[in-house]
Structures are given as C-alpha cells and as structure tokens.
Amino acid sequence: MSDAWRGLQLWVFIPAVIIIVSALFFAAWWGNTRGAEAFEDLNSAIVNSVGWWYILLCTGFVIFALWAGLSKAGNIRLGRDDEKPEFSLGSWFCMLFAAGMGIGLVFWGVAEPLWHMIAPPEITGEAGVDANGNIIAATESSAAGTAMGQALFHWGLHAWAIYVVIGLGLAYMTFRRGRPLAIRWLLEPIFGRKLIESWVGHIIDVVAIVGTVFGIVTSLGIGAQQIAAGMGFMGWVEDPTSQPLLTGLVAVIMIVATFSVISGVHKGLKWLSNVNLLAAAALALFVLFAGPTMFLLQSIVSNIGEYALAFPNLMFETNAEYAAGAGNEQGGLLGNGWSADWTIYYWGWWMSWAPFVGMFIARISRGRTIREFVLGVLLAPTAVGILWFSIFGSSGIYFQLTEGTMLIDDGEGGQTVGTEASFFQLLDHLPLASITAVLAILVITIFFITSGDSGSLVTDVLAYGGRTTTPKLTRVFWTALIAVSAIVLLTAGDDPGSSLRVLQVAAIASAAPFSIVMALAVIAQVRVFLYEGRTMNRYVRVRRHATKAALVETAREEVGKDAGPAVQKKVLELLNRQTRSLRAMFGGTSATLSGLPASSEARKLAEGKASDDLVIAIEDVPAHATTVDPQTGVLGWDHSKGYSDPITDEVFETPEYSESYVGWEHSSEEFFDETLATGTIPVVAPEPKDDDA
C-alpha cells in the first residue's frame, strides 16, 4: 500500500477521479430525468459550442504535421544526433499498424460506408437541380464512391495528425530533452519548468487522464455492443441489445484485463496482441479472396482517389446537413446533422485517445528523425485504413448494390444500417460464416482486453507524473474505474438504441478541455523546432580541390595534350598551387581548416590514397547577432543576441534525462571541462591477465 502512494501525484489522481465519477453521475441523472431525447439535446449543445473549433484545430494539426516533417525541423533526431532507431523500419511499421488497428476499425469498417451511402451529406448527396428546381440525386455508384471517400477522411491523415501532435511532442521532450513521459512537459516551452511542476502541470495531466478514460470507454462500449451483436448472429443470445448482457460482457472482459494487470503477463499479452493482428489480417485476406475480389482490387485504387477528393471538400466543413433530410428519415445514429454525427464525433474521439496512442508511438520511435516519424505515423496507418475499408466497406456496399441485403428494417417501414451487426451480415454472404464470425468475435474481444489493460497503464503513468513502472494496485483501480464507466454510459440511456449516442457525447465532451492542451502543444513544438532547426549543426563536405576529372581536363587544355607526362606534371602543379592558396586562405583563421596537405600529400591525393575532402560543422547565426572587430575587422557574434532556447537548460535526476540527448551532452561536456581543468590524462590500470591472477 505504501508503495502505491509513493510518487503518486495526489493533486492529479484525486481531482481526475472526482471529475470522472461526477461525469458518470451526471450522465445517469441526465438520462433518467430527460428521457429519450436527453443525449440528443446534449450532443447538439456541445457540437454547437465546440464543433467549429474541432474542425479548425484538427485541420491545423495536419498542417503542423506536414510542416514538421517537410521543413528543416524534420532533420532533428528524437534522441542523440548519432543515435540509431531502436526498432528496424519493418518492426516499426508493424507496431504502427498495431496502433492503427483496434475495435473502432472492426466496428465501423462495414457500417460507416453504408451509412454515408444511404444518408450522405448535402455537399455530395445531391448532384444538382433540374430546370424545374427538382433535386437530382447522385447515382448509386457515385454515392458509393463518395461514401468510401468520406469514411476514409475520418480514418486518414486527420486522425493520425492528432496522434502526431502528442506522440512527436512526447518523443522529443523525453528522448531529446530528457523530460519525464507526461503530457504536462509538452507545454514547458510555454510555461517553464516552475509552472509545469506546479498546479498548471497538475491541471494539464488531469485533463489528459479524464479525456483518455472516456476515449477508451467509448471504444470499450462499442466493442461490447459488437460482441453482443456477434453473439446474436451466432444464435447464442436472443437479445443482443440487452443492457444486462452488455454489462456482463464489460464486467467479464475487464476482469480478464484486471487479471493481466495483477499477474504481469505482459509478454503473454504482447504475444496475444501479435496473434490478434495476424488474425485480423487473415480475416481481411479471407474477405478479399472469398468475396468480389476484382471489385475490391479496383476499389483499393479508386478509393484512394475518392479520399483525395473528399479531403479538400470536408477539411473545413463544420455544419453539413444530410441530403434531402436523410438524417431524419433514417433515424438511429443520425439526426443532428452530418458533420455533428460523424466528423466532429470522430475528431473528439481521436483527441481523447491521443494521450494513449501518442504515448505508444512515442515509446517505439526513439532514434528516428522527425521527418521519419511524421511521414511514418501519417502514411503507414492511413494506408492500413485504406486497405481495411476498401476490403470490408466496399464489400458491404457491393452486396447492398447487387443483392440489397446489407440493410435492416428500422421498424417504421423503412430500412437502416444495423451498425453493430453489419460486420457479421457481411460475413454471412461469404463461405465459412460460422467460423469467421467466431474469429471476428475473438478479434474484438482481444482488442477489448488489450485496450482495457493498456488504458489503465497509460492513465496510471500520467497519475504518477511520467513514472513508467507503476504499482499493480493503482493499475487495478484504473481498470475497475474504466469498466464501471463503460457500464454506466451503456446503461445511461433510456433504451438500448441510445447507447451509441451516449458514448458519442462522452467522446466529444471529454475532448473539449484537452483540445486546448493540444493547441498549446503545437505552439510549444513550433517554438522548440524553430529554435533547434536554426541552431542545429549542419555537416558539410569541403573539397580541397576541384574534382579529379575537372583538374585533368584543365591540365589537358593548358598543355594541349590528351595524356602523357606533361599532363601529369600539370595536374600535380595545379594541386600544389591550390593547396598553397587554401592554406593562405584558412590556415591563420581556423584550426579546423589549417594543415591542408602539402605537395607530398598532393601525390597521394592524386593517387587516391588520401582524403579529398574534409567535413566541418556549420551553425546558422542570425544576422543581427554578428559583430565586426574594430581593430582587426574580423567577424564575430554576440551569443546573447542569438537564438534563445524556449526550454530551460536544467538537470533532472531521472533515467529519462540521463538517456536523452541533452543528458548525454551534459555529462560529456562535464567530462571535457574536467579534463581541461586538470590538464592530465587519467591513467587507467591495465586489466590483469590470466597468468597474473
């Protein structure tokens, strides 16, 4: 017990728990007192308040990520300058794939494109009007294409740019600057160390914990719903929407997650996760080859184009409604406007997951440059998303267009998408449906377990201020709290159909305060990246002479011959003259460039036995900081007028600091200064040989 309290940030832990429990009580009270429309009204209020902010902010994240990756800052390494990546490129991509896979892709892989096809936004759902002013609806094929583009928009660059903001910031501050692995340190360039270690830092971590808990709870809630739908598909239960069933699923699976926390079976859980990813990939390959293979292969290519078209159309869209009132006609998930029901919900969900996923991708990215990090994190998972939706989403659309069997009755004489069961409806069109359905249930269940276990770890790390090894007791506490939160939100609505709306509201609302932290994190990173990009050493080669071919050609032109002793003599003569010129130019002003080769070296150089270049380090200096010595005319510079580091140069007594770039640099500089101060080389006693022992 005493170990659990040691190091725990009580001013983070206690307020976070109070806020989470209060939000759960509010959700239960609100649902019981307001009735069927309770969370519809609440969702509308939240979306109207923060929707525009989410849209603007997340598009800004894409711009920031591309700037960081493609600008001069992209050369900065997340670690020491000479450090190699901790994981190979192949392993790193596989782990990014693991981060991109999860309950959400399985849940929405079939359902979302179908929703966008039958209830599209007004900006794509109508082709125009005729001469009489009647609406001309898009054709089915056109609607199917734009539906895929809209789904990929929600799972593509925007989603992963959100994770770049947190993951890149954590990786830089921890591996480059030696700060603890906690969200608060992302904002040190703005607030400084003193405030970050005070109440300001506590608030930042509280906001991160609350957002993370409700983001994970949203995923667990939809996972429980889909597992129940799969059990109904298999005939194991009569009512998949039963609240006691959903509650039991959450309780049982989170007990398994709790067991993994207590027993510490992380190696086994890691193995299980890898097997699960292989199972998900096998499921995708099965659908690809057992389904309409040629249609799906064509769709992979065409869907890339659809995404490219959707990206500029939707990136700043804040208030799109459903075409021709489709949202009101379809009911179910929809009804608050297309942007509110989809884009704003997703951006809130992704932001609430950002501490979780961001911390994971930061921890696997040590040693990579910012450019490698950004391009890998943006492109690899986006490519996985395109493949996943092109296989499952396009398959669902294919069977709906050709057989009309992917929709269900809505109970009011119309048809709608069975969101929770659509994945299993698709499998029912293919061979071995009973086997693949069980495999799908297992995949979702394992994602459920690993999300619960990993989520408790991340929240515990934040509660301990970045401590990577935390006591089992507090991790069990967070696992239990996450399970209780999921159960409360699943039962908060007055009917089973409202559960998804409750989860949606939780994701959007919990991300609101954390979105401010993320906006500040972007400003902080721009400051430090600009500083380091301006002051980082650039290594350039300086050739002592022209290329060998150019020297020979000049010699030939001078002596008027193609070859022979005269040309050789002229080449050596040119080398000697050039060496003397360079020594006169650099020898008295730079120790680095002095001592260029004399004539004896020239022959070795001509014969390829000596280096024909030297490497020097160059650092940019702002023009206003340069000075000219009035006595000698020599150029110098004023350090105080140079670029200022927004992060204080302080020492931390932590493993992260000693293993970081600045920690390594600090210890090396101390050794260098001590060596110069003593002026002696320490004598190291030789190790005893075997015969001396």
mmCIF file of N, CA and C in Angstrom, residues 22 39 136 156 180 246 335 409 469 527 585 620 622:
data_model
loop_
_atom_site.group_PDB
_atom_site.id
_atom_site.type_symbol
_atom_site.label_atom_id
_atom_site.label_comp_id
_atom_site.label_asym_id
_atom_site.label_seq_id
_atom_site.Cartn_x
_atom_site.Cartn_y
_atom_site.Cartn_z
ATOM 1 N N SER A 22 -18.055 12.246 -11.097
ATOM 2 C CA SER A 22 -19.107 13.260 -11.217
ATOM 3 C C SER A 22 -19.749 13.209 -12.597
ATOM 4 N N PHE A 39 -29.797 12.833 -24.592
ATOM 5 C CA PHE A 39 -28.443 12.938 -25.109
ATOM 6 C C PHE A 39 -28.413 13.513 -26.520
ATOM 7 N N ILE A 136 -31.694 16.650 -58.189
ATOM 8 C CA ILE A 136 -31.203 15.494 -58.923
ATOM 9 C C ILE A 136 -30.240 14.750 -58.002
ATOM 10 N N GLY A 156 -8.185 8.804 -41.852
ATOM 11 C CA GLY A 156 -6.944 9.046 -42.566
ATOM 12 C C GLY A 156 -6.010 10.030 -41.896
ATOM 13 N N PRO A 180 10.318 13.880 -18.176
ATOM 14 C CA PRO A 180 9.506 12.691 -17.886
ATOM 15 C C PRO A 180 8.429 12.483 -18.947
ATOM 16 N N LEU A 246 -24.833 -6.489 -22.085
ATOM 17 C CA LEU A 246 -23.715 -5.580 -22.310
ATOM 18 C C LEU A 246 -22.930 -5.357 -21.021
ATOM 19 N N GLY A 335 -29.246 12.213 -37.096
ATOM 20 C CA GLY A 335 -30.313 13.125 -36.737
ATOM 21 C C GLY A 335 -29.858 14.502 -36.325
ATOM 22 N N ASP A 409 -34.634 -3.611 -41.434
ATOM 23 C CA ASP A 409 -35.840 -2.818 -41.211
ATOM 24 C C ASP A 409 -35.652 -1.923 -39.995
ATOM 25 N N THR A 469 7.123 2.678 -14.448
ATOM 26 C CA THR A 469 6.786 1.471 -13.694
ATOM 27 C C THR A 469 5.883 1.866 -12.532
ATOM 28 N N ARG A 527 7.833 26.387 -31.424
ATOM 29 C CA ARG A 527 8.900 27.196 -30.827
ATOM 30 C C ARG A 527 10.208 26.420 -30.717
ATOM 31 N N MET A 585 44.444 30.974 -47.278
ATOM 32 C CA MET A 585 43.098 31.475 -47.006
ATOM 33 C C MET A 585 42.610 31.082 -45.623
ATOM 34 N N ASP A 620 23.935 28.030 -38.092
ATOM 35 C CA ASP A 620 23.401 29.307 -38.546
ATOM 36 C C ASP A 620 23.435 30.334 -37.419
ATOM 37 N N PRO A 622 22.009 34.336 -36.552
ATOM 38 C CA PRO A 622 21.154 35.421 -37.063
ATOM 39 C C PRO A 622 21.993 36.647 -37.410
#
